[in-house]
Amino acid sequence: MRAPCHAHGGFLMRVLIALSAAVLLITMPFAGESSAHGSAIDPASRNYGCLERWGDDHQNPAMEQEDPMCWQAWQADPNAMWNWNGLYRENVGGNHRAAVPDGQLCSAGLTQNGRYAAMDTVGDWVAKDIANDFTVKVHDAAQHGADYFLVYVTKQGFDPTTEELGWDDLELVRETGAYAPGEGTPEDDPELGGVTVSIDASAEGRTGRHIVYTIWQAAHLDQPYYLCSDVNFTG
């Protein structure tokens, strides 16, 4: 009479193991969400900048006063920072204006079910001081390469602290050619890996606060990235 009990116990154990595996698969982040893709790291995109400044201290209440735009972003969705390198859309076919509406340029048209929506919030984002001749560094962790990069800068008179960003607010200042997968400077930082591509650009006549808007058309798929970096042109 003990054999049936043993068999029943073995069946229950197999069920528990199967359920545990299923739960693990459901709750694990997808591989690649935090280790692949990339973003503008200098001047930093909004969500990468928030991660740089607060990733090790993202629950510090001082952020609300010291860095209020990052504070609202962390409150809205911390995964926008943990997945700083996934701000892209797919199958755009080069028609960026149609895919990304005005007012949603920094979230790539509320991509990833709105994960990055807080990036569109208008306000006084931390801005990096740069010269009119500057370099955008785009990190390519997965070594996708690029069909091209487009670098835009907001027109003089646009105020990113009070105005929503639209396509008509931007001026294209640099368009590159293609980059082969793995082309760029290898990164020694273990948190990054991959390579970084440096893109020289110039924005004559700009002073004060602006947004540098970079589109990275990855080469491995029709997968463009849309990256807002806040800057202060020092002249």
mmCIF file of C-alpha atoms in Angstrom:
data_model
loop_
_atom_site.group_PDB
_atom_site.id
_atom_site.type_symbol
_atom_site.label_atom_id
_atom_site.label_comp_id
_atom_site.label_asym_id
_atom_site.label_seq_id
_atom_site.Cartn_x
_atom_site.Cartn_y
_atom_site.Cartn_z
ATOM 1 C CA MET A 1 0.000 0.000 0.000
ATOM 2 C CA ARG A 2 3.003 2.312 0.301
ATOM 3 C CA ALA A 3 3.883 2.246 -3.411
ATOM 4 C CA PRO A 4 0.795 4.247 -4.519
ATOM 5 C CA CYS A 5 1.551 6.889 -1.861
ATOM 6 C CA HIS A 6 5.146 7.136 -3.084
ATOM 7 C CA ALA A 7 3.959 7.452 -6.690
ATOM 8 C CA HIS A 8 1.452 10.117 -5.686
ATOM 9 C CA GLY A 9 4.174 12.034 -3.837
ATOM 10 C CA GLY A 10 6.468 11.809 -6.857
ATOM 11 C CA PHE A 11 3.704 13.167 -9.086
ATOM 12 C CA LEU A 12 3.154 16.125 -6.752
ATOM 13 C CA MET A 13 6.870 16.828 -6.709
ATOM 14 C CA ARG A 14 7.006 16.857 -10.528
ATOM 15 C CA VAL A 15 4.021 19.241 -10.623
ATOM 16 C CA LEU A 16 5.699 21.592 -8.128
ATOM 17 C CA ILE A 17 8.937 21.585 -10.124
ATOM 18 C CA ALA A 18 7.058 22.321 -13.336
ATOM 19 C CA LEU A 19 5.112 25.160 -11.705
ATOM 20 C CA SER A 20 8.308 26.651 -10.254
ATOM 21 C CA ALA A 21 9.951 26.596 -13.666
ATOM 22 C CA ALA A 22 6.916 28.260 -15.227
ATOM 23 C CA VAL A 23 6.912 31.017 -12.616
ATOM 24 C CA LEU A 24 10.638 31.559 -13.141
ATOM 25 C CA LEU A 25 10.143 31.926 -16.896
ATOM 26 C CA ILE A 26 7.321 34.412 -16.381
ATOM 27 C CA THR A 27 9.150 36.584 -13.869
ATOM 28 C CA MET A 28 12.627 36.593 -15.440
ATOM 29 C CA PRO A 29 13.406 39.643 -17.592
ATOM 30 C CA PHE A 30 13.904 38.824 -21.218
ATOM 31 C CA ALA A 31 17.560 38.308 -22.037
ATOM 32 C CA GLY A 32 18.827 41.239 -23.998
ATOM 33 C CA GLU A 33 16.530 43.891 -22.499
ATOM 34 C CA SER A 34 19.287 45.102 -20.211
ATOM 35 C CA SER A 35 22.328 43.819 -22.097
ATOM 36 C CA ALA A 36 21.692 44.676 -25.736
ATOM 37 C CA HIS A 37 20.889 47.670 -27.917
ATOM 38 C CA GLY A 38 22.152 51.118 -26.826
ATOM 39 C CA SER A 39 21.608 54.857 -26.452
ATOM 40 C CA ALA A 40 23.284 58.262 -26.529
ATOM 41 C CA ILE A 41 25.674 58.348 -23.582
ATOM 42 C CA ASP A 42 27.316 61.755 -24.194
ATOM 43 C CA PRO A 43 25.500 64.051 -24.065
ATOM 44 C CA ALA A 44 23.404 61.507 -22.235
ATOM 45 C CA SER A 45 19.870 60.660 -23.273
ATOM 46 C CA ARG A 46 17.312 61.548 -20.632
ATOM 47 C CA ASN A 47 16.875 58.078 -19.220
ATOM 48 C CA TYR A 48 20.561 57.158 -19.404
ATOM 49 C CA GLY A 49 21.399 60.394 -17.582
ATOM 50 C CA CYS A 50 18.911 59.527 -14.843
ATOM 51 C CA LEU A 51 20.470 56.098 -14.501
ATOM 52 C CA GLU A 52 23.996 57.557 -14.347
ATOM 53 C CA ARG A 53 23.088 60.040 -11.643
ATOM 54 C CA TRP A 54 20.711 57.974 -9.532
ATOM 55 C CA GLY A 55 20.953 54.301 -10.462
ATOM 56 C CA ASP A 56 22.769 53.417 -7.235
ATOM 57 C CA ASP A 57 20.521 55.682 -5.167
ATOM 58 C CA HIS A 58 17.223 55.786 -7.048
ATOM 59 C CA GLN A 59 15.063 55.742 -3.912
ATOM 60 C CA ASN A 60 16.727 58.795 -2.399
ATOM 61 C CA PRO A 61 13.988 61.367 -1.646
ATOM 62 C CA ALA A 62 16.543 64.151 -2.240
ATOM 63 C CA MET A 63 16.140 63.488 -5.966
ATOM 64 C CA GLU A 64 12.751 65.219 -5.906
ATOM 65 C CA GLN A 65 14.429 68.559 -5.127
ATOM 66 C CA GLU A 66 17.824 68.065 -6.735
ATOM 67 C CA ASP A 67 16.723 66.450 -10.011
ATOM 68 C CA PRO A 68 12.922 66.739 -10.302
ATOM 69 C CA MET A 69 12.659 65.550 -13.911
ATOM 70 C CA CYS A 70 14.500 62.349 -13.103
ATOM 71 C CA TRP A 71 12.386 62.034 -9.966
ATOM 72 C CA GLN A 72 9.163 62.039 -11.973
ATOM 73 C CA ALA A 73 10.684 59.567 -14.439
ATOM 74 C CA TRP A 74 11.706 57.117 -11.722
ATOM 75 C CA GLN A 75 8.265 57.372 -10.134
ATOM 76 C CA ALA A 76 6.503 56.830 -13.463
ATOM 77 C CA ASP A 77 8.438 53.702 -14.517
ATOM 78 C CA PRO A 78 11.853 52.659 -13.166
ATOM 79 C CA ASN A 79 12.209 50.261 -16.098
ATOM 80 C CA ALA A 80 12.683 53.278 -18.370
ATOM 81 C CA MET A 81 16.064 53.656 -16.678
ATOM 82 C CA TRP A 82 16.951 50.012 -16.112
ATOM 83 C CA ASN A 83 16.179 49.409 -19.787
ATOM 84 C CA TRP A 84 17.854 52.642 -20.884
ATOM 85 C CA ASN A 85 19.064 50.965 -24.071
ATOM 86 C CA GLY A 86 15.677 49.849 -25.423
ATOM 87 C CA LEU A 87 14.109 53.133 -26.550
ATOM 88 C CA TYR A 88 13.356 52.114 -30.122
ATOM 89 C CA ARG A 89 10.565 51.258 -32.526
ATOM 90 C CA GLU A 90 10.451 48.630 -35.236
ATOM 91 C CA ASN A 91 9.343 48.536 -38.874
ATOM 92 C CA VAL A 92 9.264 52.305 -39.350
ATOM 93 C CA GLY A 93 10.491 52.164 -42.942
ATOM 94 C CA GLY A 94 12.378 55.432 -42.571
ATOM 95 C CA ASN A 95 9.183 57.447 -42.063
ATOM 96 C CA HIS A 96 10.100 58.765 -38.639
ATOM 97 C CA ARG A 97 7.615 61.633 -38.603
ATOM 98 C CA ALA A 98 4.701 59.295 -39.261
ATOM 99 C CA ALA A 99 5.814 56.826 -36.580
ATOM 100 C CA VAL A 100 6.550 59.358 -33.836
ATOM 101 C CA PRO A 101 3.990 62.136 -33.241
ATOM 102 C CA ASP A 102 4.806 65.645 -32.046
ATOM 103 C CA GLY A 103 5.035 65.763 -28.275
ATOM 104 C CA GLN A 104 6.208 62.139 -28.141
ATOM 105 C CA LEU A 105 9.639 62.393 -29.716
ATOM 106 C CA CYS A 106 11.536 61.572 -26.537
ATOM 107 C CA SER A 107 9.484 58.418 -25.881
ATOM 108 C CA ALA A 108 9.664 57.218 -29.506
ATOM 109 C CA GLY A 109 5.918 57.603 -29.845
ATOM 110 C CA LEU A 110 5.135 55.974 -26.494
ATOM 111 C CA THR A 111 7.031 52.874 -27.556
ATOM 112 C CA GLN A 112 7.192 49.708 -25.430
ATOM 113 C CA ASN A 113 3.616 50.253 -24.201
ATOM 114 C CA GLY A 114 4.465 53.707 -22.903
ATOM 115 C CA ARG A 115 7.416 52.645 -20.766
ATOM 116 C CA TYR A 116 9.327 55.822 -21.676
ATOM 117 C CA ALA A 117 6.402 58.267 -21.547
ATOM 118 C CA ALA A 118 8.029 60.306 -18.771
ATOM 119 C CA MET A 119 10.846 61.221 -21.162
ATOM 120 C CA ASP A 120 8.364 63.507 -22.960
ATOM 121 C CA THR A 121 7.571 65.474 -19.806
ATOM 122 C CA VAL A 122 8.388 69.146 -20.292
ATOM 123 C CA GLY A 123 10.593 70.689 -17.635
ATOM 124 C CA ASP A 124 14.044 71.591 -16.438
ATOM 125 C CA TRP A 125 15.962 68.413 -17.253
ATOM 126 C CA VAL A 126 19.626 68.367 -16.238
ATOM 127 C CA ALA A 127 21.577 69.707 -19.240
ATOM 128 C CA LYS A 128 25.223 69.309 -20.207
ATOM 129 C CA ASP A 129 27.259 72.364 -21.219
ATOM 130 C CA ILE A 130 28.617 71.900 -24.744
ATOM 131 C CA ALA A 131 30.229 73.992 -27.484
ATOM 132 C CA ASN A 132 28.569 74.668 -30.833
ATOM 133 C CA ASP A 133 30.948 72.151 -32.406
ATOM 134 C CA PHE A 134 30.236 68.998 -30.453
ATOM 135 C CA THR A 135 30.308 65.220 -30.566
ATOM 136 C CA VAL A 136 27.450 62.821 -29.907
ATOM 137 C CA LYS A 137 28.564 59.451 -28.551
ATOM 138 C CA VAL A 138 26.109 56.634 -29.188
ATOM 139 C CA HIS A 139 26.722 53.366 -27.402
ATOM 140 C CA ASP A 140 26.106 50.195 -29.414
ATOM 141 C CA ALA A 141 26.171 47.432 -26.798
ATOM 142 C CA ALA A 142 24.974 44.664 -29.108
ATOM 143 C CA GLN A 143 27.148 45.859 -32.008
ATOM 144 C CA HIS A 144 24.181 46.238 -34.328
ATOM 145 C CA GLY A 145 25.934 48.735 -36.569
ATOM 146 C CA ALA A 146 23.921 51.471 -38.290
ATOM 147 C CA ASP A 147 22.399 52.257 -41.648
ATOM 148 C CA TYR A 148 22.789 55.898 -40.589
ATOM 149 C CA PHE A 149 22.628 58.365 -37.724
ATOM 150 C CA LEU A 150 20.628 61.601 -37.873
ATOM 151 C CA VAL A 151 21.531 64.370 -35.423
ATOM 152 C CA TYR A 152 19.052 67.205 -34.951
ATOM 153 C CA VAL A 153 19.239 70.265 -32.722
ATOM 154 C CA THR A 154 16.304 72.438 -31.658
ATOM 155 C CA LYS A 155 16.049 75.816 -33.358
ATOM 156 C CA GLN A 156 17.147 78.948 -31.565
ATOM 157 C CA GLY A 157 14.218 80.331 -29.565
ATOM 158 C CA PHE A 158 12.792 76.935 -28.630
ATOM 159 C CA ASP A 159 12.654 76.468 -24.855
ATOM 160 C CA PRO A 160 12.690 72.795 -23.809
ATOM 161 C CA THR A 161 11.880 73.764 -20.214
ATOM 162 C CA THR A 162 8.427 75.081 -21.221
ATOM 163 C CA GLU A 163 7.584 73.655 -24.679
ATOM 164 C CA GLU A 164 6.759 70.209 -26.035
ATOM 165 C CA LEU A 165 9.181 68.990 -28.664
ATOM 166 C CA GLY A 166 7.841 68.669 -32.212
ATOM 167 C CA TRP A 167 9.445 67.887 -35.537
ATOM 168 C CA ASP A 168 9.183 71.497 -36.716
ATOM 169 C CA ASP A 169 11.277 72.568 -33.720
ATOM 170 C CA LEU A 170 14.267 70.597 -35.035
ATOM 171 C CA GLU A 171 17.002 71.262 -37.560
ATOM 172 C CA LEU A 172 19.072 68.424 -39.033
ATOM 173 C CA VAL A 173 22.742 69.209 -38.414
ATOM 174 C CA ARG A 174 24.380 65.885 -39.316
ATOM 175 C CA GLU A 175 23.555 62.773 -41.332
ATOM 176 C CA THR A 176 26.076 59.954 -41.430
ATOM 177 C CA GLY A 177 26.607 57.005 -43.687
ATOM 178 C CA ALA A 178 26.546 53.378 -42.637
ATOM 179 C CA TYR A 179 28.549 51.798 -39.829
ATOM 180 C CA ALA A 180 29.422 48.113 -39.952
ATOM 181 C CA PRO A 181 28.431 45.943 -36.958
ATOM 182 C CA GLY A 182 31.121 46.354 -34.311
ATOM 183 C CA GLU A 183 32.512 49.552 -35.849
ATOM 184 C CA GLY A 184 33.389 52.098 -33.166
ATOM 185 C CA THR A 185 35.545 52.392 -30.064
ATOM 186 C CA PRO A 186 35.470 49.314 -27.786
ATOM 187 C CA GLU A 187 34.195 50.129 -24.296
ATOM 188 C CA ASP A 188 36.252 49.181 -21.249
ATOM 189 C CA ASP A 189 33.357 49.935 -18.887
ATOM 190 C CA PRO A 190 31.935 46.517 -17.912
ATOM 191 C CA GLU A 191 28.509 48.096 -17.460
ATOM 192 C CA LEU A 192 28.480 48.988 -21.151
ATOM 193 C CA GLY A 193 30.550 46.581 -23.233
ATOM 194 C CA GLY A 194 30.189 46.734 -26.999
ATOM 195 C CA VAL A 195 31.382 49.817 -28.867
ATOM 196 C CA THR A 196 30.715 53.548 -28.914
ATOM 197 C CA VAL A 197 30.292 55.527 -32.135
ATOM 198 C CA SER A 198 31.357 59.197 -32.075
ATOM 199 C CA ILE A 199 29.491 61.573 -34.388
ATOM 200 C CA ASP A 200 30.782 65.108 -34.894
ATOM 201 C CA ALA A 201 28.172 67.825 -35.448
ATOM 202 C CA SER A 202 27.867 71.591 -35.430
ATOM 203 C CA ALA A 203 24.984 73.873 -34.408
ATOM 204 C CA GLU A 204 25.887 77.419 -35.368
ATOM 205 C CA GLY A 205 24.057 80.275 -33.716
ATOM 206 C CA ARG A 206 22.782 78.243 -30.784
ATOM 207 C CA THR A 207 23.024 79.561 -27.243
ATOM 208 C CA GLY A 208 21.382 78.419 -24.049
ATOM 209 C CA ARG A 209 19.118 75.432 -23.508
ATOM 210 C CA HIS A 210 18.401 73.013 -26.359
ATOM 211 C CA ILE A 211 17.716 69.373 -27.133
ATOM 212 C CA VAL A 212 20.025 67.267 -29.276
ATOM 213 C CA TYR A 213 17.806 64.656 -30.922
ATOM 214 C CA THR A 214 19.571 61.624 -32.341
ATOM 215 C CA ILE A 215 18.023 58.935 -34.515
ATOM 216 C CA TRP A 216 20.058 55.748 -34.788
ATOM 217 C CA GLN A 217 18.824 53.480 -37.559
ATOM 218 C CA ALA A 218 20.246 50.121 -36.509
ATOM 219 C CA ALA A 219 21.528 47.892 -39.305
ATOM 220 C CA HIS A 220 20.494 44.452 -38.077
ATOM 221 C CA LEU A 221 16.737 45.157 -38.310
ATOM 222 C CA ASP A 222 14.445 48.042 -39.204
ATOM 223 C CA GLN A 223 14.890 49.274 -35.639
ATOM 224 C CA PRO A 224 15.405 53.027 -35.155
ATOM 225 C CA TYR A 225 16.269 54.523 -31.764
ATOM 226 C CA TYR A 226 15.011 58.014 -30.804
ATOM 227 C CA LEU A 227 17.176 59.780 -28.238
ATOM 228 C CA CYS A 228 16.686 63.127 -26.481
ATOM 229 C CA SER A 229 19.744 64.712 -24.867
ATOM 230 C CA ASP A 230 19.458 67.981 -22.965
ATOM 231 C CA VAL A 231 22.260 70.476 -23.514
ATOM 232 C CA ASN A 232 23.263 74.042 -22.828
ATOM 233 C CA PHE A 233 25.214 75.681 -25.651
ATOM 234 C CA THR A 234 27.880 77.870 -24.132
ATOM 235 C CA GLY A 235 28.839 79.596 -27.395
#
